[in-house]
mmCIF file of C-alpha atoms in Angstrom:
data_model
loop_
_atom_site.group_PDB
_atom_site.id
_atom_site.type_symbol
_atom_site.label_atom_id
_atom_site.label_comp_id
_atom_site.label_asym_id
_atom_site.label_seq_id
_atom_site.Cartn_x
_atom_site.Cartn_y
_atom_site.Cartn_z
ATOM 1 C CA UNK A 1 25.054 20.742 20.081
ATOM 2 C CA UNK A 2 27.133 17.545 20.446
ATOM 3 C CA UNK A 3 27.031 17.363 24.097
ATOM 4 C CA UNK A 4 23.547 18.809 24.704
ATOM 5 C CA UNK A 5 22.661 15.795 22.153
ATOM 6 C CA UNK A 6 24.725 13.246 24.693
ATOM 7 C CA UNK A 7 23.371 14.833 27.803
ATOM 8 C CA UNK A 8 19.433 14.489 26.498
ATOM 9 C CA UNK A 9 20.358 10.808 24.887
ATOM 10 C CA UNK A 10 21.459 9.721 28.560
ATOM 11 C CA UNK A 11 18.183 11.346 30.006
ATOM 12 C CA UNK A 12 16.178 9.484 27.686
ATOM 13 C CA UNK A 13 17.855 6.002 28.540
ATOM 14 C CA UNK A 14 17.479 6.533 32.111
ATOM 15 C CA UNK A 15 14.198 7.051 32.028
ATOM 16 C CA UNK A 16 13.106 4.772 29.233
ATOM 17 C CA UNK A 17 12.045 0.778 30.276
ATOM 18 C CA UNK A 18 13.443 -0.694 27.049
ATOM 19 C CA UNK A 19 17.365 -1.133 26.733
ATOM 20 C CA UNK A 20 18.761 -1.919 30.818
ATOM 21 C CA UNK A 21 22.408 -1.962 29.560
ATOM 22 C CA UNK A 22 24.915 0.063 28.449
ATOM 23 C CA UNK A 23 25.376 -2.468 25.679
ATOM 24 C CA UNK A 24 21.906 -2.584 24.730
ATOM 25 C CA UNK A 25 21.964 1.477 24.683
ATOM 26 C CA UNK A 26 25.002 1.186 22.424
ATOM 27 C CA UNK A 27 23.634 -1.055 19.949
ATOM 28 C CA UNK A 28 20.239 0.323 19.375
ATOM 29 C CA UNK A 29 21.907 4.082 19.090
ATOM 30 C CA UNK A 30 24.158 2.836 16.325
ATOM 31 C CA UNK A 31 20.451 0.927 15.287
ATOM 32 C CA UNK A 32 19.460 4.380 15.089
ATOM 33 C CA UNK A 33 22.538 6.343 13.774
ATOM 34 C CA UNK A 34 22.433 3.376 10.941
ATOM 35 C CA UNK A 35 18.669 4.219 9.957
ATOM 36 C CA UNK A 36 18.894 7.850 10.195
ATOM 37 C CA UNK A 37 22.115 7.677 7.528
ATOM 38 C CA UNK A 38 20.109 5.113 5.051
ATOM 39 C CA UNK A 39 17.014 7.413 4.794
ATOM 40 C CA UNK A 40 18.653 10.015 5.013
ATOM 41 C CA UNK A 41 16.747 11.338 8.336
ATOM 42 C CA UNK A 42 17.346 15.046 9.361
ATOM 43 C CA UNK A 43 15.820 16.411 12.642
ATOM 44 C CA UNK A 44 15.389 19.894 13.277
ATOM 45 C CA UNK A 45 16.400 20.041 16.730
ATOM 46 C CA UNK A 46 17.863 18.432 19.961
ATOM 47 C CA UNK A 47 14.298 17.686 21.133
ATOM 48 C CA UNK A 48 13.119 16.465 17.665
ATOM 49 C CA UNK A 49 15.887 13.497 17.625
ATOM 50 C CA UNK A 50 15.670 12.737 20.882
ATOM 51 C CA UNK A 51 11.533 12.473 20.388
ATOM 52 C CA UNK A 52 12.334 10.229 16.960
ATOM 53 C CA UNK A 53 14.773 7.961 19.068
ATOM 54 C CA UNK A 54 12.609 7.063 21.508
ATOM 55 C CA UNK A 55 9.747 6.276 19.058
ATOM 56 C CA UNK A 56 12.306 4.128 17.231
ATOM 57 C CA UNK A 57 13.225 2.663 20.437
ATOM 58 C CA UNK A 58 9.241 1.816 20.651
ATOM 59 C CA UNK A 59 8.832 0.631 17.204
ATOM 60 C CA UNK A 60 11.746 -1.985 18.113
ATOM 61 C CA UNK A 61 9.591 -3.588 20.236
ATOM 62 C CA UNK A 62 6.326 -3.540 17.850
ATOM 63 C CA UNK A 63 9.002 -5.364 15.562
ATOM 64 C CA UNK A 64 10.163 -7.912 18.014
ATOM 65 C CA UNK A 65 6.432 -8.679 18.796
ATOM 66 C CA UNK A 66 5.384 -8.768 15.213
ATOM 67 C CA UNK A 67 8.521 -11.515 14.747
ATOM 68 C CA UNK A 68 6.780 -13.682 16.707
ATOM 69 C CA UNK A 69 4.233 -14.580 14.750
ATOM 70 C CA UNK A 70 3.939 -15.724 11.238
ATOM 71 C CA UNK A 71 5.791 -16.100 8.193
ATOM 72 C CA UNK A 72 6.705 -12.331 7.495
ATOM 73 C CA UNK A 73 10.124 -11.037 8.383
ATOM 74 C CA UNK A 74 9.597 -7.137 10.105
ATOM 75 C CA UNK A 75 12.638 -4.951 10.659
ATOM 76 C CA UNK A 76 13.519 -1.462 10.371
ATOM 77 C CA UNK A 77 12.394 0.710 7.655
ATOM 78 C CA UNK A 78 11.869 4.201 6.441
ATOM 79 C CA UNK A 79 8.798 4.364 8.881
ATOM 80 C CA UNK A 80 10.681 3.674 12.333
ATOM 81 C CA UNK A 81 10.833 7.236 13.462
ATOM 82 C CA UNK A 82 6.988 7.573 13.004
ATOM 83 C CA UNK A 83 4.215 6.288 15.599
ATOM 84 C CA UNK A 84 1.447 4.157 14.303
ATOM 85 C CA UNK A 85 -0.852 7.043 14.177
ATOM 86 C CA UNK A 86 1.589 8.897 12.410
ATOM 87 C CA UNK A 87 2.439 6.596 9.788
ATOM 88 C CA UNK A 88 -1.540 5.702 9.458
ATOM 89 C CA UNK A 89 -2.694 9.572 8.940
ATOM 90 C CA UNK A 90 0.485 10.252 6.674
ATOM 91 C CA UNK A 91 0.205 6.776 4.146
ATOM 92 C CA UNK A 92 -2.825 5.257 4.811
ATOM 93 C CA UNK A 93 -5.634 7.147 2.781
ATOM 94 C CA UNK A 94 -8.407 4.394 2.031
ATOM 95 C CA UNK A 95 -11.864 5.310 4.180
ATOM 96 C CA UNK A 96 -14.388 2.035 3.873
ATOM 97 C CA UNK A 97 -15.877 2.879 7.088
ATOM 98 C CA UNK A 98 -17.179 6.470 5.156
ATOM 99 C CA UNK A 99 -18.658 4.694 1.370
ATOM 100 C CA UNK A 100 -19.350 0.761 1.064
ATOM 101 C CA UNK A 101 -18.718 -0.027 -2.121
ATOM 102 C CA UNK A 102 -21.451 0.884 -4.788
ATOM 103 C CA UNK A 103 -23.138 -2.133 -6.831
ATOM 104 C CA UNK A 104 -21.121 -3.150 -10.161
ATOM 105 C CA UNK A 105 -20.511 -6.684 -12.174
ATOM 106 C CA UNK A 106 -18.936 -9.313 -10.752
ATOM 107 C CA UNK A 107 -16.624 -11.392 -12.895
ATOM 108 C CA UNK A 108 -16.985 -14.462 -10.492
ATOM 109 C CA UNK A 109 -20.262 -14.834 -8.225
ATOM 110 C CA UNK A 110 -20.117 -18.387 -7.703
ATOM 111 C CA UNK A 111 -17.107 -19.418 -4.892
ATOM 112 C CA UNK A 112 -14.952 -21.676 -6.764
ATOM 113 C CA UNK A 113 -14.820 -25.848 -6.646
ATOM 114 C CA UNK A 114 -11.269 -25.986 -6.346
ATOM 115 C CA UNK A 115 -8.534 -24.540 -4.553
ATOM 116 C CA UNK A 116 -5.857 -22.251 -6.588
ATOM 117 C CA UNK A 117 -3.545 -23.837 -8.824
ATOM 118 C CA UNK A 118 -0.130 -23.026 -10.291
ATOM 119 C CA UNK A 119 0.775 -19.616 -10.960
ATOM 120 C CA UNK A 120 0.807 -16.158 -12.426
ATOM 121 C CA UNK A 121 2.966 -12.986 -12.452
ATOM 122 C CA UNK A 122 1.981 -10.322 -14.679
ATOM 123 C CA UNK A 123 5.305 -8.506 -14.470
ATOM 124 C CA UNK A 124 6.860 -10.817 -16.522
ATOM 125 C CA UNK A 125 4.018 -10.452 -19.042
ATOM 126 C CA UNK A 126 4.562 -6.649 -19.477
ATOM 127 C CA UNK A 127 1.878 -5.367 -17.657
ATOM 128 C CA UNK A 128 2.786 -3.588 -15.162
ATOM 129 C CA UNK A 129 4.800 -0.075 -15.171
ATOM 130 C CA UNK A 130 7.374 0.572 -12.304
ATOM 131 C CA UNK A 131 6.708 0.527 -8.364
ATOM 132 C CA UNK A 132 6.009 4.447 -7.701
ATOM 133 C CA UNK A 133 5.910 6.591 -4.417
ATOM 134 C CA UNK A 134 3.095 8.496 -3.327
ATOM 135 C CA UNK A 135 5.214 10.133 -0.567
ATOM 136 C CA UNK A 136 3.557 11.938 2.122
ATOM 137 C CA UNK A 137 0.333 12.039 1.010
ATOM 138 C CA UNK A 138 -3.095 9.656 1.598
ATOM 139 C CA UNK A 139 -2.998 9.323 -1.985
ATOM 140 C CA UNK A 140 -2.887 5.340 -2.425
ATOM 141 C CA UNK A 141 -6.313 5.073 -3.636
ATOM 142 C CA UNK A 142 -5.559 7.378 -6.518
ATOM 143 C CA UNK A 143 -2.313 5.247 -7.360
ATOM 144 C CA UNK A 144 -4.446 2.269 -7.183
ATOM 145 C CA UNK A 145 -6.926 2.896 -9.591
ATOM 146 C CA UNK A 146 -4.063 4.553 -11.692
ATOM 147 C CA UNK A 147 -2.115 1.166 -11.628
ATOM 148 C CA UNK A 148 -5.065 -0.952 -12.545
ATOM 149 C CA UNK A 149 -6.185 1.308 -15.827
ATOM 150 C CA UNK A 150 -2.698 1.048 -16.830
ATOM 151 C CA UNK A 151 -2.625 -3.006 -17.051
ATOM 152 C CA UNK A 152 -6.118 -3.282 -17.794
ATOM 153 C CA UNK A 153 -5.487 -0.659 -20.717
ATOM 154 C CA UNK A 154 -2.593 -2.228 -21.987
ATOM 155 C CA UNK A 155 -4.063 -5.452 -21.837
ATOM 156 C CA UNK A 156 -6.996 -4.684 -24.389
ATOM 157 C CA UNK A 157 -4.037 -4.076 -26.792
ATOM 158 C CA UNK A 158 -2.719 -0.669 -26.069
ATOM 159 C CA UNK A 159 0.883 0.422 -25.013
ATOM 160 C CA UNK A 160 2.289 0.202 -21.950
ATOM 161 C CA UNK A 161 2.167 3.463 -20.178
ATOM 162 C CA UNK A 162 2.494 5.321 -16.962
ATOM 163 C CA UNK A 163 -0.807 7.467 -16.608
ATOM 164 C CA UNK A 164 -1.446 10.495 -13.906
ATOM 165 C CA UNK A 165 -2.456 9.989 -10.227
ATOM 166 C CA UNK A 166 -1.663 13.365 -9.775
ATOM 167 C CA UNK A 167 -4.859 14.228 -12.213
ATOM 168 C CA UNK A 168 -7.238 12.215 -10.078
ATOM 169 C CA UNK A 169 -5.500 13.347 -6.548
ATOM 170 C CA UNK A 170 -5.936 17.131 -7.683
ATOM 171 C CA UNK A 171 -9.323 16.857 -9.856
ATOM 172 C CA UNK A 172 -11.327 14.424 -8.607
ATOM 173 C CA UNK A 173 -13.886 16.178 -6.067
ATOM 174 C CA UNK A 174 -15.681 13.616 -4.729
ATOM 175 C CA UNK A 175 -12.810 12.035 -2.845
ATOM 176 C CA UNK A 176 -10.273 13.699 -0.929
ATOM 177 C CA UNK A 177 -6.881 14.306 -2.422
ATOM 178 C CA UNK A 178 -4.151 13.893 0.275
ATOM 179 C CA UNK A 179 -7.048 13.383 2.924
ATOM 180 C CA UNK A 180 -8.180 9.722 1.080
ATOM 181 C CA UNK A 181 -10.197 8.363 -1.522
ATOM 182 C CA UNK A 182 -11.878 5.489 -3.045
ATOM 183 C CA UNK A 183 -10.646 3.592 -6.151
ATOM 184 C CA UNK A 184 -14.092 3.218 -6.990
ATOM 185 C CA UNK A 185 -15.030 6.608 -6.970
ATOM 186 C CA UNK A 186 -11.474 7.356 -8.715
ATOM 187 C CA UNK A 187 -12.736 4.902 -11.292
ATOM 188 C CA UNK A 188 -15.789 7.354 -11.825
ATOM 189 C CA UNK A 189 -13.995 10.550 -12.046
ATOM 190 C CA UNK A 190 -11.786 8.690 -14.427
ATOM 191 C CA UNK A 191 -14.889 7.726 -16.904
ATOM 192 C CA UNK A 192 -16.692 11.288 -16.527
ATOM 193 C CA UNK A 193 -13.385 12.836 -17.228
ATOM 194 C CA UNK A 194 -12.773 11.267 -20.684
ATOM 195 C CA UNK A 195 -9.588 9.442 -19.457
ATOM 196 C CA UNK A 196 -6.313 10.095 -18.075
ATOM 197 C CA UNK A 197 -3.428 11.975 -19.022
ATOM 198 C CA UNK A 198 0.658 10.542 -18.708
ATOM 199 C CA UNK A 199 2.718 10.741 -15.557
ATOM 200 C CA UNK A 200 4.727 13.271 -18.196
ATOM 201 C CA UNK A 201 2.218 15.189 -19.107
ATOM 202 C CA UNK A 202 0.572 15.705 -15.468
ATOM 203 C CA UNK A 203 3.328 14.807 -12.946
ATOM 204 C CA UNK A 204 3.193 14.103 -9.740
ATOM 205 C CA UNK A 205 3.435 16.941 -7.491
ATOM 206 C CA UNK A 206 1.409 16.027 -3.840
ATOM 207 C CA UNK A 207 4.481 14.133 -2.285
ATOM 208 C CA UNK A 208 4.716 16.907 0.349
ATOM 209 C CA UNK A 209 0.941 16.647 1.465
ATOM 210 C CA UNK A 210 -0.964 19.187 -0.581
ATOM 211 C CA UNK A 211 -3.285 18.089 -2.952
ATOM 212 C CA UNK A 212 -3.298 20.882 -5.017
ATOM 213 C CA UNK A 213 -5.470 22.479 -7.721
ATOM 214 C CA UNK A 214 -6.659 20.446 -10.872
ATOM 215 C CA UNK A 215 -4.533 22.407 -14.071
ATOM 216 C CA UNK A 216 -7.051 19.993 -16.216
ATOM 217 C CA UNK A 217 -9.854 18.060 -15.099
ATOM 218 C CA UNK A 218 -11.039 17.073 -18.615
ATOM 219 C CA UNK A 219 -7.628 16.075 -20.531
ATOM 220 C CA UNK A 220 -7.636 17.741 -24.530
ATOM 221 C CA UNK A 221 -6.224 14.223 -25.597
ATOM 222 C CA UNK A 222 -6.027 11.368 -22.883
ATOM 223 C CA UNK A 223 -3.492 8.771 -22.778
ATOM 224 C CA UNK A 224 -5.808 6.101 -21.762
ATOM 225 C CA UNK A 225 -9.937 5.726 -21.103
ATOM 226 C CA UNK A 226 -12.306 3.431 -19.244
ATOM 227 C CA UNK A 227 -16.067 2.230 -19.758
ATOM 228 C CA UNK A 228 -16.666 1.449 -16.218
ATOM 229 C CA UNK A 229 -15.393 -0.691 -13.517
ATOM 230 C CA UNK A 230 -15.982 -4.435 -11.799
ATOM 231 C CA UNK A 231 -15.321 -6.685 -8.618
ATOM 232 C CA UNK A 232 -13.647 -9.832 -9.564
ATOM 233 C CA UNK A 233 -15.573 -11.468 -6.755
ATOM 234 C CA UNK A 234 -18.419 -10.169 -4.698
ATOM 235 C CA UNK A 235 -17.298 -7.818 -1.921
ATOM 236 C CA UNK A 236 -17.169 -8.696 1.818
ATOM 237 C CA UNK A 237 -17.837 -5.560 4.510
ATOM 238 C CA UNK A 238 -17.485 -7.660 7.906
ATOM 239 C CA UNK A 239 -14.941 -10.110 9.164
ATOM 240 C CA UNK A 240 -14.345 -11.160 5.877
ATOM 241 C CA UNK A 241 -12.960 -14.321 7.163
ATOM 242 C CA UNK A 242 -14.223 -16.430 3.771
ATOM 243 C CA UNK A 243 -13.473 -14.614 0.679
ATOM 244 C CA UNK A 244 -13.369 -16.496 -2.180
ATOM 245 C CA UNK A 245 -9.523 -16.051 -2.788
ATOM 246 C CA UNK A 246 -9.782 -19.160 -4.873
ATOM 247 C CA UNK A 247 -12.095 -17.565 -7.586
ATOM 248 C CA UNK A 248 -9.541 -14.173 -7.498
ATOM 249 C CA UNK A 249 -6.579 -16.264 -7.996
ATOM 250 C CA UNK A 250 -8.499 -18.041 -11.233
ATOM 251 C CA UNK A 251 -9.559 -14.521 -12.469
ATOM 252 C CA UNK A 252 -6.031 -13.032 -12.282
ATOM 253 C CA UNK A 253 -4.398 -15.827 -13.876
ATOM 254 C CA UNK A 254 -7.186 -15.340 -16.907
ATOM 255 C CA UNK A 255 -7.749 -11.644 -17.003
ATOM 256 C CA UNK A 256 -5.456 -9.240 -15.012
ATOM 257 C CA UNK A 257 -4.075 -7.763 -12.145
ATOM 258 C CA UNK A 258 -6.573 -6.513 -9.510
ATOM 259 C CA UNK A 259 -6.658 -3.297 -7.959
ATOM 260 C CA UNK A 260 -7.042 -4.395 -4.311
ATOM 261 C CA UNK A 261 -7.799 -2.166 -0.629
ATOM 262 C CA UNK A 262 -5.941 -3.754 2.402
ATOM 263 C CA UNK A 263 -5.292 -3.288 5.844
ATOM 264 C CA UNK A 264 -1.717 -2.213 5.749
ATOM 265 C CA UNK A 265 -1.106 -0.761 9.382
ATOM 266 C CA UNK A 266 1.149 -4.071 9.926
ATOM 267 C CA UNK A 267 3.472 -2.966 6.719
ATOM 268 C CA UNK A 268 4.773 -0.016 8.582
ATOM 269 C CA UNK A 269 7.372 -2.152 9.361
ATOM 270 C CA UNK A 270 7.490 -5.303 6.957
ATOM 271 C CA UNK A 271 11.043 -6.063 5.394
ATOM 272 C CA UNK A 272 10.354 -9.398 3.777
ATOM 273 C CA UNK A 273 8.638 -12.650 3.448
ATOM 274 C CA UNK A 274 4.968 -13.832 3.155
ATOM 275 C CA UNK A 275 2.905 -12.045 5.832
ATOM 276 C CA UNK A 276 -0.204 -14.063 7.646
ATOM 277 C CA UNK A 277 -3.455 -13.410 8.516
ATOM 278 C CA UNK A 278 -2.138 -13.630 12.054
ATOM 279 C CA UNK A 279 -0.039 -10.789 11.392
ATOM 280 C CA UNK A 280 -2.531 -8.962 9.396
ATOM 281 C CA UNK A 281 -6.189 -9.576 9.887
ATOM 282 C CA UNK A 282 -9.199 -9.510 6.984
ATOM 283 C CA UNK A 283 -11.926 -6.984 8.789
ATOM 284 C CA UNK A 284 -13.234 -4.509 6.165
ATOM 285 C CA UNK A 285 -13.513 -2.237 8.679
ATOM 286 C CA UNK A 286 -9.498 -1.866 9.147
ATOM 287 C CA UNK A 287 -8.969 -1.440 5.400
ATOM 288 C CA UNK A 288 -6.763 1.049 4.993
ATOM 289 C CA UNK A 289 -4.823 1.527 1.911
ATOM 290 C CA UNK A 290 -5.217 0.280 -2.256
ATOM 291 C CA UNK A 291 -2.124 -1.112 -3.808
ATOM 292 C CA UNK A 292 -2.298 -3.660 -6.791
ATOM 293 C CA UNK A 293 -2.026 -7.302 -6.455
ATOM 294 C CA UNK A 294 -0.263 -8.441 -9.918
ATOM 295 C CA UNK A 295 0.384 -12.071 -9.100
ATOM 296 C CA UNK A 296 0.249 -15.620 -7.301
ATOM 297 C CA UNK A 297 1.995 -18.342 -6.824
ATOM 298 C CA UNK A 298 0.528 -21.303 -5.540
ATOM 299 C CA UNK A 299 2.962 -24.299 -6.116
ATOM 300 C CA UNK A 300 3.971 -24.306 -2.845
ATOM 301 C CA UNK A 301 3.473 -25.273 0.756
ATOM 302 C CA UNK A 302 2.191 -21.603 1.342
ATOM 303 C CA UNK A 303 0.787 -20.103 -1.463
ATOM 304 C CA UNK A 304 0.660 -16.230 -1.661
ATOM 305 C CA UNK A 305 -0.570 -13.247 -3.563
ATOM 306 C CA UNK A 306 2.373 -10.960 -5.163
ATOM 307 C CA UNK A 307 1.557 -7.381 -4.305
ATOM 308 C CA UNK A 308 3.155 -3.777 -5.400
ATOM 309 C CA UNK A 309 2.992 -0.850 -3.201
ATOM 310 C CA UNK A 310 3.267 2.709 -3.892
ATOM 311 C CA UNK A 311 6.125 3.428 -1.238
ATOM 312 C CA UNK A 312 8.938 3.172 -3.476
ATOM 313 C CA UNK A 313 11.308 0.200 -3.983
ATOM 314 C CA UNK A 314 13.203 1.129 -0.665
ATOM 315 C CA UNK A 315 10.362 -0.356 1.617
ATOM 316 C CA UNK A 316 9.638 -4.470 1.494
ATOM 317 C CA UNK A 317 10.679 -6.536 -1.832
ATOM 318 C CA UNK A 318 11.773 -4.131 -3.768
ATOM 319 C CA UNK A 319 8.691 -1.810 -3.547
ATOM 320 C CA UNK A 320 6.253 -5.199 -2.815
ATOM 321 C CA UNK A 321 5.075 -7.557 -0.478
ATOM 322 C CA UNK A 322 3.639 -11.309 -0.373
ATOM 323 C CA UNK A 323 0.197 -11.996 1.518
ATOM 324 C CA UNK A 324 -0.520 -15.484 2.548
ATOM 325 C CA UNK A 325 -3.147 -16.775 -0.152
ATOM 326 C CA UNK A 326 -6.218 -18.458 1.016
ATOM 327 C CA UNK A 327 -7.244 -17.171 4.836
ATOM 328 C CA UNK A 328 -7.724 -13.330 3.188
ATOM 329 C CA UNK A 329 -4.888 -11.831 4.430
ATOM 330 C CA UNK A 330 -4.724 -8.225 5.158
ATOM 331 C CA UNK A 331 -8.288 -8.489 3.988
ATOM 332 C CA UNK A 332 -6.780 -8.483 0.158
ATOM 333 C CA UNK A 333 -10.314 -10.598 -1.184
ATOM 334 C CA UNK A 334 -12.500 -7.653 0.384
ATOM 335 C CA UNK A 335 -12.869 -5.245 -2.714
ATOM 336 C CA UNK A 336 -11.102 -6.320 -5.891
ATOM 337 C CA UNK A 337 -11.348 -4.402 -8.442
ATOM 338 C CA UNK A 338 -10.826 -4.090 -12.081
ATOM 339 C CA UNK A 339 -11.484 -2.180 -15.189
ATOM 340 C CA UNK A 340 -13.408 -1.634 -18.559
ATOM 341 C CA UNK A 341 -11.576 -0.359 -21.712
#
């Protein structure tokens, strides 16, 4: 197995534009070998790791590219052994270009006279519940909304408590489990339901890619419940080059964390560091994944927005990642969202 491993691994090199020299051979195998120990990697077969290697060996160069530019640091992560279309039709389950988002209040119509000041972090403030992992599944809009009832629910006075995506991922029927949602229509299902249930109570069980059945669509006695939903600024669904970040940042700091739909095709491989809108651009059309934006900070030369994930706290800071603040990175200002106990 050894040898025929050697023998493809020397194929692959000589055929393959990227590393010339032995040395750089060397180094990005042990690259390689070093990632495939840290997450734990297991391939199947000869052809399988040879197949992975030479995407990783491709996804090298997306990251020295992506260096280039910006203020966000991109290395390897967890994601290096998948393609871009991979890693987009296995994480990325937001659809914009399939619903626009329905008409609801907005907290702040009016654009803002002044730019954002000082800042905010709502994880200091007890609001937020631990960075979770949706796995492999196009689940994010689920976790999302989940997220934002939880800190909207335990900021009208209520305890602090992990609630179910799995309940919305299996029950919800007008979006599509695995296959990608909307928060907004998660935000319905959630009100029509009666509320949610606990992540103990109705555990998450889609990490493999199956949505599965709904044991409960209409919990006996939910953990939490909603009255309807909002935008914290009016919504944006075209280049979305002049959100009004400014009037976000002032809601957060005086209301909440937002539940927030971004273009996260660039995070595949982000490590660290605020990422820029010339790393990530605003377009509503390449929206492709919800995640919950729980802070700002704007006391310095470049402000930024303090976002969690729902890829675990192996991937970026800990489980989040900083967007540049003011030139709607990512396209964070393009649907905004929060909720009504």
């Amino acid at each position: 197995m050894r040898v025929v491993l050697l023998l493809a691994l020397c194929a692959l090199a000589a055929a393959y534009s990227y590393p010339s020299s032995d040395f750089e051979l060397d180094l990005n195998f042990a690259k390689f070998q070093e990632f495939t120990a840290r997450f734990s990697k297991n391939y199947k077969s000869v052809e399988e790791y040879t197949t992975r290697y030479a995407t990783f060996l491709d996804n090298l160069e997306r990251v020295a590219k992506l260096n280039q530019d910006g203020r966000g640091v991109f290395g390897v992560t967890k994601f290096m052994d998948m393609t871009p279309a991979e890693f987009k039709a296995t994480y990325l389950g937001f659809k914009p270009d399939e619903m626009a988002p329905p008409k609801a209040p907005v907290a702040r119509p009016h654009r803002a006279k002044r730019n954002a000041t000082g800042s905010v972090d709502w994880r200091t403030k007890g609001a937020v519940t631990p960075v979770k992992d949706q796995a492999q599944c196009g689940s994010c809009w689920a976790f999302s909304a989940t997220e934002q009832i939880e800190s909207n629910w335990f900021l009208a006075g209520n305890e602090l408590i992990s609630l179910s995506p799995q309940q919305i991922v299996s029950c919800d029927t007008t979006d599509g489990g695995c296959g990608g949602g909307w928060t907004y229509t998660a935000y319905q299902y959630v009100q029509s339901a009666g509320g949610l249930d606990t992540d103990a109570a109705y555990p998450y069980s889609s990490g493999a890619g199956v949505t599965g059945t709904c044991d409960n669509p209409l919990p006996a006695s939910p953990a939490a419940q909603i009255s309807g939903f909002g935008y914290a600024i009016p919504t944006c669904s075209d280049s979305c080059t002049n959100q009004d970040e400014n009037s976000m940042a002032q809601y957060m700091q005086e209301n909440s964390p937002l539940s927030v739909c971004v273009d996260a095709e660039p995070w595949q491989f982000y490590s660290s560091g605020i990422m820029t809108v010339d790393q990530c651009p605003s377009d509503f059309s390449g929206l492709d994944h919800c995640v919950q934006a729980v802070g700002y900070d704007a006391t310095g030369s470049q402000p930024y927005w303090i976002v969690r994930n729902s890829w675990n706290t192996n991937w970026g800071e800990d489980g989040f990642i900083r967007l540049a603040l003011g030139t709607n990175t990512c396209g964070i200002g393009d649907v905004a969202t929060y909720v009504k106990i």
